[in-house]
PDB file of C-alpha atoms in Angstrom:
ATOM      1  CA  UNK A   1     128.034 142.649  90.860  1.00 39.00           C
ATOM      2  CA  UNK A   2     127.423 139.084  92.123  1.00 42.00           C
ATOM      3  CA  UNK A   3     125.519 136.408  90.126  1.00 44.00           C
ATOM      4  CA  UNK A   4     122.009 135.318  92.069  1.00 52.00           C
ATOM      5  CA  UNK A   5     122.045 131.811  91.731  1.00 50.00           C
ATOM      6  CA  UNK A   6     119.088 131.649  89.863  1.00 52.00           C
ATOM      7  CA  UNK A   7     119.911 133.897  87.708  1.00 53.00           C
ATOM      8  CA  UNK A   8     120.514 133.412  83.493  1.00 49.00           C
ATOM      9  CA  UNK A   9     124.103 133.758  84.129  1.00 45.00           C
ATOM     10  CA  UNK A  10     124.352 131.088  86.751  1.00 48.00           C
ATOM     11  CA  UNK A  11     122.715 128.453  84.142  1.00 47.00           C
ATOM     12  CA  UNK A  12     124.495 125.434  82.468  1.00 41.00           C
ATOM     13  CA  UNK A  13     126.270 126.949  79.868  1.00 43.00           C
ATOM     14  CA  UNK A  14     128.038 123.767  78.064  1.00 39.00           C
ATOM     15  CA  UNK A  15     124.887 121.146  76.748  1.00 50.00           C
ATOM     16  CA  UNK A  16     122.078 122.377  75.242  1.00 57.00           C
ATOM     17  CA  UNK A  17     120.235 119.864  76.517  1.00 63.00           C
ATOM     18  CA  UNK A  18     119.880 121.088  79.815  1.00 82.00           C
ATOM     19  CA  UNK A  19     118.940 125.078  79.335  1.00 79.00           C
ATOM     20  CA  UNK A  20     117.511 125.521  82.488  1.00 85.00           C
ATOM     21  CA  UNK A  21     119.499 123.612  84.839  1.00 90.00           C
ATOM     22  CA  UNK A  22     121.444 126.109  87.234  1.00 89.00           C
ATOM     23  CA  UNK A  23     124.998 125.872  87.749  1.00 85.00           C
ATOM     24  CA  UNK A  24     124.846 125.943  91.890  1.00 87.00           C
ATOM     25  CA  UNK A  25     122.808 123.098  93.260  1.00 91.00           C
ATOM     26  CA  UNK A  26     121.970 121.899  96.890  1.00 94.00           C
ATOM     27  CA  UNK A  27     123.036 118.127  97.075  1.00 94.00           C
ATOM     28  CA  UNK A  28     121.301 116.171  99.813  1.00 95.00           C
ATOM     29  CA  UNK A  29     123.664 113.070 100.169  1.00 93.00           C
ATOM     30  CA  UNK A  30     124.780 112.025 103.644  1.00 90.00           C
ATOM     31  CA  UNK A  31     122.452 114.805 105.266  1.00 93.00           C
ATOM     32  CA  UNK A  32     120.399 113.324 107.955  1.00 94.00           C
ATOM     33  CA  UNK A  33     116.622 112.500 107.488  1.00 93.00           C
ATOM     34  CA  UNK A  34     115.861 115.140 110.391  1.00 96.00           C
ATOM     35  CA  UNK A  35     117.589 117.670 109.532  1.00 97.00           C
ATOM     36  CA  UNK A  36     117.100 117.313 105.618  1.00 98.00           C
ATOM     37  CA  UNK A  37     113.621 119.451 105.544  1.00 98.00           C
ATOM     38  CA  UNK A  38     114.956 122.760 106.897  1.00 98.00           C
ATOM     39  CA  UNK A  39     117.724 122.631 105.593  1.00 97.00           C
ATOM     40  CA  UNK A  40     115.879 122.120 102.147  1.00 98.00           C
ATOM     41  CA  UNK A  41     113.470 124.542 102.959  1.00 98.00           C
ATOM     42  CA  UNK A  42     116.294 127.393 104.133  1.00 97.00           C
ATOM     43  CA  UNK A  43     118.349 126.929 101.050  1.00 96.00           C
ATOM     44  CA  UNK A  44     115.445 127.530  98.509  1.00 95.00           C
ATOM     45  CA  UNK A  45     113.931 130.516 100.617  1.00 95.00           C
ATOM     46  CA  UNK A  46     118.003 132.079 100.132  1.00 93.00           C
ATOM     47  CA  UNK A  47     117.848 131.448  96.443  1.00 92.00           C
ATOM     48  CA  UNK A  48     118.753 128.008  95.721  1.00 93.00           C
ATOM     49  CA  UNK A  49     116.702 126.523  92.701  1.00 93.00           C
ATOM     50  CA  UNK A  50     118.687 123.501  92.346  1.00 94.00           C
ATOM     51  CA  UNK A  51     118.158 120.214  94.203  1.00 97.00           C
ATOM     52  CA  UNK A  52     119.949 117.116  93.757  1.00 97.00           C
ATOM     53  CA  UNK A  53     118.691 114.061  95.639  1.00 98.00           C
ATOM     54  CA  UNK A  54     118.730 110.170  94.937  1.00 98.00           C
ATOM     55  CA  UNK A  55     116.717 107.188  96.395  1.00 97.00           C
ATOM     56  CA  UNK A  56     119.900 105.954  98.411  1.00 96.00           C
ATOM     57  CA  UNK A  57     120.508 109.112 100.269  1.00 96.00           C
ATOM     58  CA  UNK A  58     117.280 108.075 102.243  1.00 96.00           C
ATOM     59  CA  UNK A  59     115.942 111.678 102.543  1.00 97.00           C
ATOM     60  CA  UNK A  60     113.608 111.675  99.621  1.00 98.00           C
ATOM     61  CA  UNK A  61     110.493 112.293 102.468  1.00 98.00           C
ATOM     62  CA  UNK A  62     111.785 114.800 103.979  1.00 98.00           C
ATOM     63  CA  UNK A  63     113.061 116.790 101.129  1.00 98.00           C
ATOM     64  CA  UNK A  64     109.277 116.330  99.874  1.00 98.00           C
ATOM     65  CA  UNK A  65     108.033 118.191 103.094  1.00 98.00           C
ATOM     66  CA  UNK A  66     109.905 120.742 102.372  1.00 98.00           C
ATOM     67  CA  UNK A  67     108.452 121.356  99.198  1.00 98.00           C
ATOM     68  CA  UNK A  68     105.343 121.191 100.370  1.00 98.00           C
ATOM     69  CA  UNK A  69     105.205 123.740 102.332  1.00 98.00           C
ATOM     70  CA  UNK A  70     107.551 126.173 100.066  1.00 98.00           C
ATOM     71  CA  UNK A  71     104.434 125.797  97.191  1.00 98.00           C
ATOM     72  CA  UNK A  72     102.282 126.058  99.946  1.00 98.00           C
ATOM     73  CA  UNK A  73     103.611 129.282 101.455  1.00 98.00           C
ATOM     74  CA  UNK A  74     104.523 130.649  97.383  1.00 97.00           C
ATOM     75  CA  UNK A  75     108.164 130.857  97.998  1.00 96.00           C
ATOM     76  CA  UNK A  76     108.525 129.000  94.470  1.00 95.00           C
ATOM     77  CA  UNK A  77     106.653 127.129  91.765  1.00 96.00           C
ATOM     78  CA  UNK A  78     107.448 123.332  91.013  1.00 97.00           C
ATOM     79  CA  UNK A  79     108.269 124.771  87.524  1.00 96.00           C
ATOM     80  CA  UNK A  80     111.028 127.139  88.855  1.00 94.00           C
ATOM     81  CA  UNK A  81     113.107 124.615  90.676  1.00 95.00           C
ATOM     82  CA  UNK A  82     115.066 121.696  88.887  1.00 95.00           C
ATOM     83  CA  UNK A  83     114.616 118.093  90.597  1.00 97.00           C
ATOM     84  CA  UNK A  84     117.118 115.468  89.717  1.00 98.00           C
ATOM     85  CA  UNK A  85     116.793 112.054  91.325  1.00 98.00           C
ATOM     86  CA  UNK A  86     118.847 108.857  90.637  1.00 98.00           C
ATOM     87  CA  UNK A  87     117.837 105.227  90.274  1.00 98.00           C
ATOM     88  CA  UNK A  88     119.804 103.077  93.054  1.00 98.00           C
ATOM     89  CA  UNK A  89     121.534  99.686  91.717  1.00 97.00           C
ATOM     90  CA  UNK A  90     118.824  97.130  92.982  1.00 96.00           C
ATOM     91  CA  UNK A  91     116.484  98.729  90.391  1.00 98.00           C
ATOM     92  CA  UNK A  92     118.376  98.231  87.065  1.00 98.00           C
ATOM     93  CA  UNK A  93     115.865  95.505  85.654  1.00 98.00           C
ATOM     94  CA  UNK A  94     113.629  96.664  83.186  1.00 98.00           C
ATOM     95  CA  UNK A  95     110.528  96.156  85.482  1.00 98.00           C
ATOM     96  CA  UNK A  96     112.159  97.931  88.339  1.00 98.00           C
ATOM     97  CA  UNK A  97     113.120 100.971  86.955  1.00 98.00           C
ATOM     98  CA  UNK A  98     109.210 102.285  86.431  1.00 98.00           C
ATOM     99  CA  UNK A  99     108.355 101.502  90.265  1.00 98.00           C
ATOM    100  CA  UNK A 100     111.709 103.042  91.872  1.00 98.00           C
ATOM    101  CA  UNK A 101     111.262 105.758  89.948  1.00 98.00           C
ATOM    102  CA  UNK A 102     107.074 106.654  91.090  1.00 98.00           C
ATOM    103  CA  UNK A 103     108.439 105.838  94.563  1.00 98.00           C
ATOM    104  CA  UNK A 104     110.758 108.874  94.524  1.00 98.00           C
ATOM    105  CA  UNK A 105     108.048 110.777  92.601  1.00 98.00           C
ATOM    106  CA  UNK A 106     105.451 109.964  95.699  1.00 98.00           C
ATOM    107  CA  UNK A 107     108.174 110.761  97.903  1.00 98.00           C
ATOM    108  CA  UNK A 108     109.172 114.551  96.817  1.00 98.00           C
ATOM    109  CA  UNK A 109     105.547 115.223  96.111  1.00 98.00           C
ATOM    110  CA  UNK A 110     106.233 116.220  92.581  1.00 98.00           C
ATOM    111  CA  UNK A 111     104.735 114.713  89.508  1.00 98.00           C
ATOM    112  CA  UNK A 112     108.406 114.133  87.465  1.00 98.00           C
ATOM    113  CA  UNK A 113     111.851 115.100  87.708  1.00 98.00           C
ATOM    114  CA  UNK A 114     114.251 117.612  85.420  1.00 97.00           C
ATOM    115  CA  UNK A 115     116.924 114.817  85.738  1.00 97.00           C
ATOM    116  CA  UNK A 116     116.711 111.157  86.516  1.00 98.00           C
ATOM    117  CA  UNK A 117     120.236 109.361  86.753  1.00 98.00           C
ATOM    118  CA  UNK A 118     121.093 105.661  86.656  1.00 98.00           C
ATOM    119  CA  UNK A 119     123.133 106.297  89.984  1.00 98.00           C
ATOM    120  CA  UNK A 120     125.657 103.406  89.555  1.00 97.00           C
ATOM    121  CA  UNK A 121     126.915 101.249  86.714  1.00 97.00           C
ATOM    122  CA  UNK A 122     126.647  98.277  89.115  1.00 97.00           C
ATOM    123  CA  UNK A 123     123.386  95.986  89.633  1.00 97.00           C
ATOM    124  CA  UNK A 124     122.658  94.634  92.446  1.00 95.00           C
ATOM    125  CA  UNK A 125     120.158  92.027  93.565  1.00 94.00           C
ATOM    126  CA  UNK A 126     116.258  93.945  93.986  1.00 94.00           C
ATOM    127  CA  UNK A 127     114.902  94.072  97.469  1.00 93.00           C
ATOM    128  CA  UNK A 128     111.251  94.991  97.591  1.00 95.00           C
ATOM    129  CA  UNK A 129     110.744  97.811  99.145  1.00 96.00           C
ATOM    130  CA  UNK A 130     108.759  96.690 101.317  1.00 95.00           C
ATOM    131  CA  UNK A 131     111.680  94.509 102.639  1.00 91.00           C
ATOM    132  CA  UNK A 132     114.112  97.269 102.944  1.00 92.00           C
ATOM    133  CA  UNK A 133     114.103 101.274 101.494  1.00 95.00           C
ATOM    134  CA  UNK A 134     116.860 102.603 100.142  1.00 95.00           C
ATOM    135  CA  UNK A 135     118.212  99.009 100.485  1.00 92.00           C
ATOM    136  CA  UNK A 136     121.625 100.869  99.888  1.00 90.00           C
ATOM    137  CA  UNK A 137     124.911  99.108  99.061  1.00 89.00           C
ATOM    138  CA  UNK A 138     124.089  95.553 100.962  1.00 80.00           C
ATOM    139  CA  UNK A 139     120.900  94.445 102.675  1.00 67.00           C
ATOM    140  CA  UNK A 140     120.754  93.587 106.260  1.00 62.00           C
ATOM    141  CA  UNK A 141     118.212  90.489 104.453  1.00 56.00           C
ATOM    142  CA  UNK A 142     121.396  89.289 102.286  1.00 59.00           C
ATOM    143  CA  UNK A 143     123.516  88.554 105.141  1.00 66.00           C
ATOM    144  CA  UNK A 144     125.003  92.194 104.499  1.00 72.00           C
ATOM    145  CA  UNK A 145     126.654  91.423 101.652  1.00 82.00           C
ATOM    146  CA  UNK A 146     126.491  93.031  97.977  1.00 88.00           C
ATOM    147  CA  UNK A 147     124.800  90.414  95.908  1.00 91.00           C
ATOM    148  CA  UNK A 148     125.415  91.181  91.862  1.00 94.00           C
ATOM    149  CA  UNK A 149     123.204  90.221  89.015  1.00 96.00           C
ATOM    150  CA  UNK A 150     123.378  89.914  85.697  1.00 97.00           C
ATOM    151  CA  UNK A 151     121.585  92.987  84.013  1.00 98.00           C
ATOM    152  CA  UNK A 152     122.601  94.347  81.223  1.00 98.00           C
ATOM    153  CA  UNK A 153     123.142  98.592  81.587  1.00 98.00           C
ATOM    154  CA  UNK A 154     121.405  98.446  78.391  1.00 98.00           C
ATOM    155  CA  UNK A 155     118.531  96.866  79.209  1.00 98.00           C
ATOM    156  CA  UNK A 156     118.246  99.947  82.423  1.00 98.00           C
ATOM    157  CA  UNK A 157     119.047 102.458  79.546  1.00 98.00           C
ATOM    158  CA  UNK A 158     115.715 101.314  77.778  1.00 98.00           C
ATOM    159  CA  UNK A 159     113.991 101.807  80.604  1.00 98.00           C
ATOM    160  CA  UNK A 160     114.971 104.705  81.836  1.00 98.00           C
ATOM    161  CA  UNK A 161     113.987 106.046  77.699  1.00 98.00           C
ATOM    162  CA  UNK A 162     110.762 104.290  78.963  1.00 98.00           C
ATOM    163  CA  UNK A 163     110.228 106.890  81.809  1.00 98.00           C
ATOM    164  CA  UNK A 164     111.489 109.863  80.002  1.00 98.00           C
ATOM    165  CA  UNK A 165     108.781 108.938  77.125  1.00 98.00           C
ATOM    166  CA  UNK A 166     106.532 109.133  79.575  1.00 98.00           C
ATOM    167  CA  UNK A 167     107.558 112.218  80.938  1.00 98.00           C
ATOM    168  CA  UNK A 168     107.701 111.308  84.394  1.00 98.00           C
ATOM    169  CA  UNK A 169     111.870 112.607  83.911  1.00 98.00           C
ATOM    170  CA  UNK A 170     112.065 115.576  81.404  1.00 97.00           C
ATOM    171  CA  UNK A 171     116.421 115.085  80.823  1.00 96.00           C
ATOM    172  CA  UNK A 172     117.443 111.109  81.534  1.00 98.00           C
ATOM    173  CA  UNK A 173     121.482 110.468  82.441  1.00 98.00           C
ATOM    174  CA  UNK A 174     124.290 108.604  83.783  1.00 98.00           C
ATOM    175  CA  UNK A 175     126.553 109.368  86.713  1.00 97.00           C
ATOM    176  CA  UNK A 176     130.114 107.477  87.632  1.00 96.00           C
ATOM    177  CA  UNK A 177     131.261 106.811  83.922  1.00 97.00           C
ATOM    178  CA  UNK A 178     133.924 106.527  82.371  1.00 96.00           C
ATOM    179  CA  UNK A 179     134.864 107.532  78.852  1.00 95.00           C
ATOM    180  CA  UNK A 180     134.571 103.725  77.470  1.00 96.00           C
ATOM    181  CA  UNK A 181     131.108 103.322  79.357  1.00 97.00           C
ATOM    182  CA  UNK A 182     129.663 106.548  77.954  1.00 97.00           C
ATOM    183  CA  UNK A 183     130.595 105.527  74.466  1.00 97.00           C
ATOM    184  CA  UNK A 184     129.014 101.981  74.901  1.00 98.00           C
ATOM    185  CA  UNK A 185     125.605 103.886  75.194  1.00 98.00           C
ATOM    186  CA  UNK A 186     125.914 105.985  73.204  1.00 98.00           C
ATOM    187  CA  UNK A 187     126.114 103.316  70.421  1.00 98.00           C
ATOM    188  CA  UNK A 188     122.579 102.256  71.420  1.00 98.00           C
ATOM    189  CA  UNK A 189     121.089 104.761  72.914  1.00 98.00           C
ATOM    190  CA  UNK A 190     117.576 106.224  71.075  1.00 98.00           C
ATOM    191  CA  UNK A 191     117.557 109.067  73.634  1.00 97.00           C
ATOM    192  CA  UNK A 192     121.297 110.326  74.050  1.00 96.00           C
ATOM    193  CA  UNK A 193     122.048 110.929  77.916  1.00 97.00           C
ATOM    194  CA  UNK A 194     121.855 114.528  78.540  1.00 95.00           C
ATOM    195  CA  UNK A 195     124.211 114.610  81.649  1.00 95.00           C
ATOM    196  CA  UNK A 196     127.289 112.186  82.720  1.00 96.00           C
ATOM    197  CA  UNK A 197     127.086 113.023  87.176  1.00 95.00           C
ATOM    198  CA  UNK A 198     130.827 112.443  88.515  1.00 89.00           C
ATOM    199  CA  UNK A 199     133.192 113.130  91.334  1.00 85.00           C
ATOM    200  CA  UNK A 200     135.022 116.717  90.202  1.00 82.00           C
ATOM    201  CA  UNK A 201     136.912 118.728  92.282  1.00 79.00           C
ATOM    202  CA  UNK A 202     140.525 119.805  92.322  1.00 78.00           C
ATOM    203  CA  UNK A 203     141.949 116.515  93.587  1.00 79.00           C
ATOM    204  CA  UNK A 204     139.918 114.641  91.057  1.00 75.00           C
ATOM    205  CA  UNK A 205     139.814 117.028  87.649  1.00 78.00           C
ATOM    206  CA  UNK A 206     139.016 114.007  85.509  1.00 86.00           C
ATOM    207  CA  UNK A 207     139.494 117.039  82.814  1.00 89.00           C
ATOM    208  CA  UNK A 208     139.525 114.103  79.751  1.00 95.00           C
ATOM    209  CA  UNK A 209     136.403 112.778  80.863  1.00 93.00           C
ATOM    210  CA  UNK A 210     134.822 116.138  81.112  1.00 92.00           C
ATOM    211  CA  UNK A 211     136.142 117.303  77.922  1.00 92.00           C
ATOM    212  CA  UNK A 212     135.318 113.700  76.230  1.00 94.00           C
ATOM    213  CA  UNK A 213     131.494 114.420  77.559  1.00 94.00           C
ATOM    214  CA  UNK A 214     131.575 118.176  76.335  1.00 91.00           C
ATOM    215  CA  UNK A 215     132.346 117.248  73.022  1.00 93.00           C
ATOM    216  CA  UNK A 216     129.889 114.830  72.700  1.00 94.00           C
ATOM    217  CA  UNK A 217     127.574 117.686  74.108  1.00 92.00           C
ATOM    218  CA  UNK A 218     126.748 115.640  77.079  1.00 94.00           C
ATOM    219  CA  UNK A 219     126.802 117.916  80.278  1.00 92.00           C
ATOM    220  CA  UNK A 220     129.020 117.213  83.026  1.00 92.00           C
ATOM    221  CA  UNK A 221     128.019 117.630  86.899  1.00 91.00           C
ATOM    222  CA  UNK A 222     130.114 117.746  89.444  1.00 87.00           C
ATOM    223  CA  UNK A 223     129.306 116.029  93.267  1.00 85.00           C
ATOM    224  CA  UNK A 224     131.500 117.175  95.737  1.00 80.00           C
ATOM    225  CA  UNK A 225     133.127 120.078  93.779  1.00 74.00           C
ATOM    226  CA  UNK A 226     134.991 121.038  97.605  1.00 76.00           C
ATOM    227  CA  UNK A 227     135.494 117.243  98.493  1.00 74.00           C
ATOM    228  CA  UNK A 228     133.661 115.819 101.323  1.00 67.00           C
ATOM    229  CA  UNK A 229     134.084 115.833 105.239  1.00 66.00           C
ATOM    230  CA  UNK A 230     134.050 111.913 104.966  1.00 63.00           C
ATOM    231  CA  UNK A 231     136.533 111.607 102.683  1.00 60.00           C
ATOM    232  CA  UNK A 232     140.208 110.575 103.821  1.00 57.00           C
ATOM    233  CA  UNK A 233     142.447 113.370 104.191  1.00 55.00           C
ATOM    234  CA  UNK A 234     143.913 114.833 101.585  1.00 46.00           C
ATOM    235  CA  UNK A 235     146.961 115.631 103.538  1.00 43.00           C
TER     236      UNK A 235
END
């Protein structure tokens, strides 16, 4: 017979660390702000318990509508679906890690997430975000160009232990490293990142990676596990 999503066979079944996370998950990136809310609120109503979302996709709102009315009309409980966010590259210094991460809290209407990421290992100048939100990959207030600074990942790493302690993110992560990178926090890390987020599909296997993070019982997650419409052609 099939597998529900949703059901105990569908579940994570490599890190122990993340026991309830299911295997099928609805990622919002590149869909549009208008759009975002039904199709949130169709795909949870059809079984999905899985939502993956992040500050720079710049649907956070509307994917917090959603919710609202799905606990509103008893489709689910917060406590049945698994949240993860991601912290955007403007918001790597230690006192901007806290406030990006409440924003995207006040945004989805929840009070924490399963799974916060630090979305890129890259740092970026901060924009207030009052200025600009998601300030994305350059800000229109920069002259549109990327402007880098010099913070250490370690230093986000604390911080994001920081939120996790506080249990505003139950599971705390990485996404987009490499095998050298994950090793380099893991020789500081106090809280040992429970999930490494990377491109996977079968034109991008990056099966040493994955098996370098499964033996260091760090789950792996796979975005675009069928590629992506904007990508350049394969053929």
């Amino acid at each position: 017979p099939p597998i529900s999503i949703n059901s105990p066979a569908a579940m994570l079944p490599v890190c122990p660390h993340l026991p309830r996370m299911p295997i099928v998950g609805l990622g919002v990136w590149k869909a549009p702000p208008e759009v975002t809310a039904q199709v949130v609120y169709d795909a949870i109503k059809l079984g999905y318990r899985h939502l993956d979302c992040a500050c720079d996709y710049g649907n956070e709102e509307a994917v917090g509508k959603a919710l609202k009315l799905l606990f509103a009309e008893k489709v689910c409980t917060r406590e049945e679906l698994w949240i993860t966010s991601k912290l955007w590259n403007t918001y790597h210094a230690r006192e901007h890690v806290l406030p990006a991460l409440q924003r995207t809290l006040d945004d989805l209407g929840v009070e924490y997430v399963d799974l916060y990421l630090i979305h890129f290992p890259i740092a970026l100048q901060f924009v207030p975000f009052e200025k600009r939100y998601p300030p994305e990959w350059t800000d229109n207030g920069n002259d549109g160009i990327m402007k880098f600074v010099n913070v250490p990942y370690r230093e986000t790493w604390e911080a994001m232990e920081g939120v996790h302690a506080k249990g505003l993110a139950k599971h705390i992560g990485v996404s987009n490293l490499n095998v050298q990178s994950v090793l380099d926090v893991l020789r500081y890390a106090k809280v040992k990142p429970a999930c490494n987020q990377i491109e996977n599909h079968l034109y991008l296997t990056q099966s040493k990676l994955v098996d370098f993070c499964h033996d260091m019982e760090i789950a792996v997650v796979g975005f675009s596990p069928l590629g992506a419409a904007s990508y350049a052609p394969f053929f």
